[in-house]
């Protein structure tokens, strides 16, 4: 959560929140934090919680990632297989 908070602070400093719903930016920050920690959360989980289209969140996530020039590793699909 601390990582996501720092990312949200950066989003505010770079005026990324202007013109976007703060819930979408928050979800994007949380998703980036989950990806960095290799968590099992997917973007569709956040879209279900917010009741928004996953493509809307995906667009926000990609624009924010591009703004920060983040290089996120590809997630191992084995993380999502429940055993």
XYZ file of C-alpha atoms in Angstrom:
83
model
C 0.000 0.000 0.000
C 2.923 2.349 0.682
C 4.225 1.841 -2.846
C 0.813 2.622 -4.301
C 0.584 5.734 -2.110
C 3.939 6.963 -3.390
C 2.844 6.303 -6.973
C -0.370 8.243 -6.404
C 1.644 11.143 -4.992
C 3.764 11.137 -8.148
C 0.576 11.084 -10.233
C -0.658 14.184 -8.414
C 2.694 15.947 -8.817
C 2.719 15.274 -12.566
C -0.948 16.313 -12.949
C -1.947 12.847 -14.135
C -5.071 12.893 -11.962
C -6.491 15.962 -13.723
C -9.263 14.914 -16.087
C -9.353 11.332 -14.810
C -11.368 9.693 -12.095
C -9.283 9.384 -8.957
C -10.573 5.842 -8.434
C -9.116 4.812 -11.811
C -5.742 6.347 -10.993
C -5.797 4.713 -7.563
C -6.557 1.333 -9.122
C -3.722 1.809 -11.610
C -1.321 2.647 -8.768
C -2.429 -0.393 -6.786
C -2.093 -2.620 -9.852
C 1.447 -1.364 -10.517
C 2.356 -2.041 -6.886
C 0.918 -5.555 -7.173
C 2.845 -6.191 -10.384
C 6.090 -5.030 -8.788
C 5.558 -7.390 -5.844
C 4.469 -10.231 -8.168
C 1.095 -10.518 -6.487
C -1.746 -12.629 -7.865
C -4.057 -9.668 -8.499
C -5.130 -8.956 -12.043
C -6.460 -5.742 -13.537
C -9.857 -7.343 -13.995
C -10.058 -7.818 -10.207
C -9.771 -4.060 -9.754
C -12.301 -3.402 -12.508
C -14.770 -5.771 -10.850
C -14.335 -4.020 -7.520
C -14.904 -0.596 -9.098
C -17.620 -1.786 -11.486
C -15.870 -0.224 -14.497
C -14.754 -1.580 -17.826
C -11.373 -3.322 -17.686
C -10.285 -1.512 -20.866
C -10.876 1.848 -19.177
C -8.585 0.864 -16.317
C -6.116 -0.659 -18.751
C -5.878 2.594 -20.667
C -5.279 4.536 -17.469
C -2.664 2.006 -16.345
C -0.793 2.072 -19.663
C -0.739 5.882 -19.839
C 0.520 6.120 -16.253
C 3.161 3.472 -16.853
C 4.283 5.324 -19.975
C 4.402 8.623 -18.060
C 6.670 7.115 -15.411
C 8.715 5.105 -17.944
C 8.226 1.978 -15.839
C 9.510 -1.349 -17.098
C 7.347 -4.035 -15.506
C 8.278 -7.667 -15.849
C 5.939 -10.049 -17.584
C 3.905 -11.929 -15.011
C 4.373 -15.682 -14.770
C 1.043 -17.337 -15.652
C 1.691 -20.006 -13.013
C 0.831 -17.392 -10.364
C -2.789 -17.440 -11.495
C -3.262 -21.209 -11.468
C -4.851 -22.321 -8.228
C -3.664 -25.710 -7.016
